[in-house]
mmCIF file of C-alpha atoms and ligand atoms in Angstrom:
data_model
loop_
_atom_site.group_PDB
_atom_site.id
_atom_site.type_symbol
_atom_site.label_atom_id
_atom_site.label_comp_id
_atom_site.label_asym_id
_atom_site.label_seq_id
_atom_site.Cartn_x
_atom_site.Cartn_y
_atom_site.Cartn_z
ATOM 1 C CA MET A 987 83.682 60.768 158.686
ATOM 2 C CA LYS A 988 82.173 63.807 160.339
ATOM 3 C CA TRP A 989 79.741 65.736 158.153
ATOM 4 C CA ALA A 990 78.417 69.262 158.520
ATOM 5 C CA ILE A 991 75.100 69.779 156.743
ATOM 6 C CA LEU A 992 74.061 73.391 156.186
ATOM 7 C CA SER A 993 70.918 74.725 154.543
ATOM 8 C CA ASP A 994 68.972 77.937 153.911
ATOM 9 C CA VAL A 995 71.572 80.642 154.492
ATOM 10 C CA HIS A 996 69.449 83.171 152.561
ATOM 11 C CA GLY A 997 72.048 85.886 152.248
ATOM 12 C CA ASN A 998 72.628 86.132 156.013
ATOM 13 C CA LEU A 999 76.403 86.547 156.283
ATOM 14 C CA GLU A 1000 76.489 87.030 160.068
ATOM 15 C CA ALA A 1001 74.723 83.704 160.665
ATOM 16 C CA LEU A 1002 76.893 81.918 158.098
ATOM 17 C CA GLN A 1003 80.095 83.177 159.693
ATOM 18 C CA ALA A 1004 78.995 81.988 163.139
ATOM 19 C CA VAL A 1005 78.326 78.517 161.728
ATOM 20 C CA LEU A 1006 81.607 78.338 159.806
ATOM 21 C CA GLU A 1007 83.586 79.215 162.930
ATOM 22 C CA ASP A 1008 81.810 76.361 164.675
ATOM 23 C CA LEU A 1009 82.765 73.897 161.913
ATOM 24 C CA ASP A 1010 86.397 74.598 162.698
ATOM 25 C CA ARG A 1011 85.798 73.906 166.397
ATOM 26 C CA GLU A 1012 83.931 70.667 165.608
ATOM 27 C CA GLY A 1013 86.666 69.283 163.342
ATOM 28 C CA VAL A 1014 84.318 68.625 160.450
ATOM 29 C CA GLU A 1015 85.654 66.539 157.535
ATOM 30 C CA ARG A 1016 82.902 66.863 154.944
ATOM 31 C CA THR A 1017 80.821 69.966 154.258
ATOM 32 C CA VAL A 1018 77.581 69.967 152.266
ATOM 33 C CA PHE A 1019 74.940 72.579 151.559
ATOM 34 C CA LEU A 1020 71.258 71.890 150.846
ATOM 35 C CA GLY A 1021 70.279 75.024 148.959
ATOM 36 C CA ASP A 1022 68.930 78.568 149.333
ATOM 37 C CA ALA A 1023 72.204 80.426 149.584
ATOM 38 C CA VAL A 1024 70.336 83.604 148.617
ATOM 39 C CA GLY A 1025 66.964 85.318 148.973
ATOM 40 C CA TYR A 1026 65.663 87.383 151.985
ATOM 41 C CA GLY A 1027 69.062 88.568 153.287
ATOM 42 C CA ALA A 1028 71.274 91.478 152.252
ATOM 43 C CA ASN A 1029 74.530 89.643 151.437
ATOM 44 C CA PRO A 1030 73.847 87.203 148.567
ATOM 45 C CA ASN A 1031 77.208 87.680 146.826
ATOM 46 C CA GLU A 1032 79.222 87.499 150.037
ATOM 47 C CA CYS A 1033 77.415 84.347 151.168
ATOM 48 C CA LEU A 1034 77.921 82.692 147.796
ATOM 49 C CA GLY A 1035 81.608 83.570 147.821
ATOM 50 C CA VAL A 1036 82.053 81.982 151.246
ATOM 51 C CA LEU A 1037 79.870 78.943 150.546
ATOM 52 C CA ARG A 1038 81.639 78.193 147.286
ATOM 53 C CA ARG A 1039 84.959 78.189 149.132
ATOM 54 C CA ARG A 1040 83.866 76.220 152.180
ATOM 55 C CA MET A 1041 81.233 73.750 150.959
ATOM 56 C CA GLU A 1042 82.414 70.672 149.102
ATOM 57 C CA ARG A 1043 78.960 69.923 147.683
ATOM 58 C CA MET A 1044 76.004 72.183 147.055
ATOM 59 C CA VAL A 1045 72.530 71.509 145.684
ATOM 60 C CA ALA A 1046 69.996 74.095 144.480
ATOM 61 C CA GLY A 1047 67.174 75.636 146.479
ATOM 62 C CA ASN A 1048 64.068 77.289 145.065
ATOM 63 C CA HIS A 1049 65.396 80.768 145.917
ATOM 64 C CA ASP A 1050 68.726 80.016 144.200
ATOM 65 C CA TRP A 1051 67.031 78.977 140.995
ATOM 66 C CA GLY A 1052 64.342 81.652 141.444
ATOM 67 C CA ALA A 1053 66.967 84.408 141.556
ATOM 68 C CA VAL A 1054 68.383 83.321 138.189
ATOM 69 C CA GLY A 1055 65.034 82.638 136.502
ATOM 70 C CA ARG A 1056 65.429 78.868 136.418
ATOM 71 C CA THR A 1057 62.304 78.169 138.478
ATOM 72 C CA ASP A 1058 58.911 79.829 138.646
ATOM 73 C CA ILE A 1059 58.435 82.164 141.629
ATOM 74 C CA SER A 1060 54.753 82.994 141.051
ATOM 75 C CA ASP A 1061 53.813 81.163 144.262
ATOM 76 C CA PHE A 1062 56.284 83.181 146.377
ATOM 77 C CA ASN A 1063 54.696 85.584 148.876
ATOM 78 C CA GLU A 1064 55.186 89.313 148.293
ATOM 79 C CA ALA A 1065 58.172 89.736 150.626
ATOM 80 C CA ALA A 1066 59.925 86.677 149.207
ATOM 81 C CA ALA A 1067 59.303 87.765 145.616
ATOM 82 C CA ALA A 1068 60.543 91.308 146.324
ATOM 83 C CA ALA A 1069 63.713 89.872 147.878
ATOM 84 C CA ILE A 1070 64.262 87.558 144.918
ATOM 85 C CA ARG A 1071 63.922 90.420 142.419
ATOM 86 C CA TRP A 1072 66.382 92.475 144.486
ATOM 87 C CA THR A 1073 68.781 89.517 144.744
ATOM 88 C CA GLY A 1074 68.600 88.886 141.011
ATOM 89 C CA ARG A 1075 69.752 92.471 140.378
ATOM 90 C CA GLN A 1076 72.643 92.203 142.856
ATOM 91 C CA LEU A 1077 74.173 88.888 141.797
ATOM 92 C CA PHE A 1078 77.626 88.917 140.235
ATOM 93 C CA PRO A 1079 77.603 87.213 136.813
ATOM 94 C CA GLU A 1080 79.891 84.417 138.021
ATOM 95 C CA HIS A 1081 77.552 83.636 140.938
ATOM 96 C CA ARG A 1082 74.577 83.743 138.574
ATOM 97 C CA THR A 1083 76.199 81.114 136.365
ATOM 98 C CA PHE A 1084 77.104 79.041 139.392
ATOM 99 C CA LEU A 1085 73.510 79.056 140.713
ATOM 100 C CA THR A 1086 72.095 78.217 137.294
ATOM 101 C CA GLU A 1087 74.316 75.152 137.108
ATOM 102 C CA LEU A 1088 73.660 73.830 140.618
ATOM 103 C CA PRO A 1089 72.200 70.297 140.622
ATOM 104 C CA LEU A 1090 68.921 69.467 142.382
ATOM 105 C CA THR A 1091 70.183 66.419 144.255
ATOM 106 C CA HIS A 1092 73.357 64.638 145.262
ATOM 107 C CA PHE A 1093 73.885 61.050 146.454
ATOM 108 C CA GLU A 1094 77.075 60.056 148.199
ATOM 109 C CA ARG A 1095 78.068 57.268 150.623
ATOM 110 C CA GLU A 1096 74.402 56.200 151.035
ATOM 111 C CA ILE A 1097 73.312 59.757 151.858
ATOM 112 C CA PHE A 1098 70.795 61.646 149.723
ATOM 113 C CA LEU A 1099 70.927 65.445 149.675
ATOM 114 C CA VAL A 1100 68.006 67.548 148.433
ATOM 115 C CA HIS A 1101 66.508 70.942 149.267
ATOM 116 C CA GLY A 1102 62.808 70.093 149.621
ATOM 117 C CA SER A 1103 61.798 66.443 149.348
ATOM 118 C CA PRO A 1104 63.202 63.339 147.633
ATOM 119 C CA TYR A 1105 59.808 63.244 145.897
ATOM 120 C CA GLU A 1106 59.884 65.438 142.767
ATOM 121 C CA PRO A 1107 62.815 67.640 143.895
ATOM 122 C CA GLU A 1108 62.100 70.125 141.105
ATOM 123 C CA GLU A 1109 58.643 70.829 142.590
ATOM 124 C CA TRP A 1110 60.154 71.967 145.924
ATOM 125 C CA HIS A 1111 57.631 70.079 148.052
ATOM 126 C CA TYR A 1112 57.641 70.778 151.774
ATOM 127 C CA ILE A 1113 57.522 67.911 154.245
ATOM 128 C CA PHE A 1114 55.081 68.943 156.969
ATOM 129 C CA THR A 1115 52.193 66.462 156.850
ATOM 130 C CA PRO A 1116 52.277 62.652 157.268
ATOM 131 C CA SER A 1117 51.342 62.195 153.608
ATOM 132 C CA GLU A 1118 54.150 64.508 152.469
ATOM 133 C CA ALA A 1119 56.544 62.513 154.631
ATOM 134 C CA ALA A 1120 55.259 59.235 153.150
ATOM 135 C CA MET A 1121 55.795 60.551 149.608
ATOM 136 C CA GLY A 1122 59.324 61.568 150.558
ATOM 137 C CA PHE A 1123 60.169 58.144 151.975
ATOM 138 C CA ARG A 1124 58.681 56.355 148.962
ATOM 139 C CA ALA A 1125 60.886 58.341 146.604
ATOM 140 C CA LEU A 1126 64.000 58.107 148.775
ATOM 141 C CA VAL A 1127 66.802 55.954 147.417
ATOM 142 C CA GLY A 1128 68.709 54.525 150.386
ATOM 143 C CA ALA A 1129 68.041 54.945 154.074
ATOM 144 C CA LEU A 1130 69.027 58.538 154.835
ATOM 145 C CA ALA A 1131 68.240 61.937 153.381
ATOM 146 C CA PHE A 1132 69.103 65.392 154.612
ATOM 147 C CA VAL A 1133 66.704 68.175 153.625
ATOM 148 C CA GLY A 1134 66.057 71.866 154.317
ATOM 149 C CA HIS A 1135 63.440 74.194 152.786
ATOM 150 C CA SER A 1136 60.912 74.451 155.668
ATOM 151 C CA HIS A 1137 63.480 76.049 158.016
ATOM 152 C CA PHE A 1138 62.044 73.761 160.685
ATOM 153 C CA PRO A 1139 64.432 71.181 162.194
ATOM 154 C CA MET A 1140 62.894 67.705 162.366
ATOM 155 C CA VAL A 1141 63.943 64.054 162.381
ATOM 156 C CA LEU A 1142 61.497 61.835 160.479
ATOM 157 C CA THR A 1143 61.908 58.094 160.849
ATOM 158 C CA GLN A 1144 60.287 55.189 159.074
ATOM 159 C CA ASP A 1145 60.356 51.720 160.635
ATOM 160 C CA GLU A 1146 60.279 48.311 158.915
ATOM 161 C CA LYS A 1147 56.442 48.419 158.918
ATOM 162 C CA ASN A 1148 56.517 51.773 157.105
ATOM 163 C CA ARG A 1149 55.285 53.652 160.146
ATOM 164 C CA ILE A 1150 56.534 57.225 160.128
ATOM 165 C CA ARG A 1151 57.239 59.376 163.157
ATOM 166 C CA GLY A 1152 58.435 62.958 163.445
ATOM 167 C CA LEU A 1153 60.814 63.702 166.294
ATOM 168 C CA ARG A 1154 61.740 67.182 167.469
ATOM 169 C CA VAL A 1155 65.043 66.105 168.954
ATOM 170 C CA SER A 1156 68.437 67.718 168.744
ATOM 171 C CA GLU A 1157 70.400 64.472 169.069
ATOM 172 C CA VAL A 1158 69.736 60.958 167.847
ATOM 173 C CA THR A 1159 71.711 57.829 166.981
ATOM 174 C CA LEU A 1160 70.360 56.422 163.739
ATOM 175 C CA ASP A 1161 68.963 52.897 163.971
ATOM 176 C CA PRO A 1162 70.302 50.760 161.082
ATOM 177 C CA GLU A 1163 66.850 49.097 160.796
ATOM 178 C CA ARG A 1164 65.131 52.406 160.040
ATOM 179 C CA ARG A 1165 65.108 55.051 157.355
ATOM 180 C CA TYR A 1166 65.456 58.761 158.039
ATOM 181 C CA ILE A 1167 64.652 62.104 156.480
ATOM 182 C CA ILE A 1168 66.325 64.767 158.579
ATOM 183 C CA ASN A 1169 65.659 68.480 158.274
ATOM 184 C CA VAL A 1170 68.728 70.370 159.492
ATOM 185 C CA GLY A 1171 66.902 73.684 159.946
ATOM 186 C CA SER A 1172 68.090 77.003 158.588
ATOM 187 C CA VAL A 1173 71.374 78.831 159.062
ATOM 188 C CA GLY A 1174 70.101 82.268 158.097
ATOM 189 C CA GLN A 1175 66.371 82.398 158.841
ATOM 190 C CA PRO A 1176 65.201 79.869 161.487
ATOM 191 C CA ARG A 1177 61.411 79.575 161.771
ATOM 192 C CA ASP A 1178 60.928 77.261 164.743
ATOM 193 C CA GLY A 1179 60.739 80.041 167.333
ATOM 194 C CA ASP A 1180 64.468 79.882 168.090
ATOM 195 C CA PRO A 1181 66.381 82.691 166.336
ATOM 196 C CA ARG A 1182 69.761 80.994 166.659
ATOM 197 C CA ALA A 1183 71.414 79.696 163.479
ATOM 198 C CA ALA A 1184 70.886 75.955 162.940
ATOM 199 C CA TYR A 1185 72.886 73.268 161.170
ATOM 200 C CA GLY A 1186 73.413 69.517 161.397
ATOM 201 C CA LEU A 1187 76.420 67.368 162.305
ATOM 202 C CA PHE A 1188 76.525 63.703 161.381
ATOM 203 C CA ASP A 1189 79.157 61.072 162.122
ATOM 204 C CA ASP A 1190 78.700 58.277 159.593
ATOM 205 C CA VAL A 1191 80.658 55.768 161.731
ATOM 206 C CA SER A 1192 78.894 56.198 165.077
ATOM 207 C CA ARG A 1193 75.710 57.197 163.164
ATOM 208 C CA ARG A 1194 75.181 60.014 165.646
ATOM 209 C CA TYR A 1195 73.272 63.071 164.419
ATOM 210 C CA ARG A 1196 73.279 66.405 166.255
ATOM 211 C CA LEU A 1197 71.455 69.632 165.538
ATOM 212 C CA LYS A 1198 73.519 72.627 166.589
ATOM 213 C CA ARG A 1199 72.207 76.088 167.452
ATOM 214 C CA LEU A 1200 74.400 79.169 167.553
ATOM 215 C CA PRO A 1201 73.670 82.745 168.520
ATOM 216 C CA TYR A 1202 74.957 85.313 166.045
ATOM 217 C CA ASP A 1203 74.836 89.060 165.464
ATOM 218 C CA TRP A 1204 71.296 89.261 164.082
ATOM 219 C CA ALA A 1205 71.092 93.011 164.803
ATOM 220 C CA SER A 1206 73.693 93.622 162.060
ATOM 221 C CA ALA A 1207 71.896 91.334 159.609
ATOM 222 C CA GLN A 1208 68.628 93.155 160.359
ATOM 223 C CA LYS A 1209 70.181 96.579 159.861
ATOM 224 C CA LYS A 1210 71.568 95.581 156.454
ATOM 225 C CA ILE A 1211 68.184 94.268 155.302
ATOM 226 C CA LEU A 1212 66.543 97.600 156.197
ATOM 227 C CA GLN A 1213 69.361 99.618 154.596
ATOM 228 C CA ALA A 1214 68.970 97.625 151.380
ATOM 229 C CA GLY A 1215 65.308 98.612 151.228
ATOM 230 C CA LEU A 1216 64.107 95.023 151.573
ATOM 231 C CA PRO A 1217 60.733 94.378 153.288
ATOM 232 C CA PRO A 1218 61.072 95.238 157.037
ATOM 233 C CA PHE A 1219 59.358 91.965 157.991
ATOM 234 C CA LEU A 1220 62.408 90.108 156.680
ATOM 235 C CA ALA A 1221 64.519 91.967 159.239
ATOM 236 C CA ARG A 1222 62.048 91.660 162.123
ATOM 237 C CA ARG A 1223 61.618 87.902 161.825
ATOM 238 C CA LEU A 1224 65.335 87.189 162.349
ATOM 239 C CA SER A 1225 65.309 88.109 166.041
ATOM 240 C CA GLN A 1226 62.041 86.216 166.557
ATOM 241 C CA GLY A 1227 62.968 83.024 164.727
ATOM 242 C CA VAL A 1228 59.724 82.962 162.746
HETATM 243 ZN ZN1 ZN B 643 64.699 78.539 152.338
#
């Protein structure tokens, strides 16, 4: 079965549409979303409408729960907090209920889905350092997790001696002897220096994983952010991929 794994759309409708068109071209059979539908971008309701139609499974991100008051946002930076307050005011009641009820994790066909880390999902830990990766692997049930949250695509592998490596590769065939935590990057606000929308494709028969990058109309997304009165930095960063 061919999976598409999307994460961190953050209200960026232009990026989401580019990715969804690509899913049709790729002949994807299973669609999952790893959280942060909203926050930062100017189209939270539109993105939620589309995601709810097109994604078969969704888990919650910190911005999703932040926008509906289900998680504390006191550690958000000023731009992120301003965007969350704005988003909270925009959300349609039905989307608000939907976000409030989103689960933190999902486990299906040996694949674990979570926004931040398998370790304490409700604490939204990032996986950047070796010790954060080790915590994630220790908590992981099974041999494969897909994560988002950092907006930084990465393939982490753990061998039979518990040695962990981080690979910045866009294609890899998963070794059945190893465990993996794979960050699929961000659809709507990439931060790895490449402004193109990112998402992951995984074939669970061939065990081939691919990170895809797609250009989209970021000028329109930027213009909408400025028109909405959101912090200008949130517009600027889209064309820089930071
Ligand atoms: Zn995010």
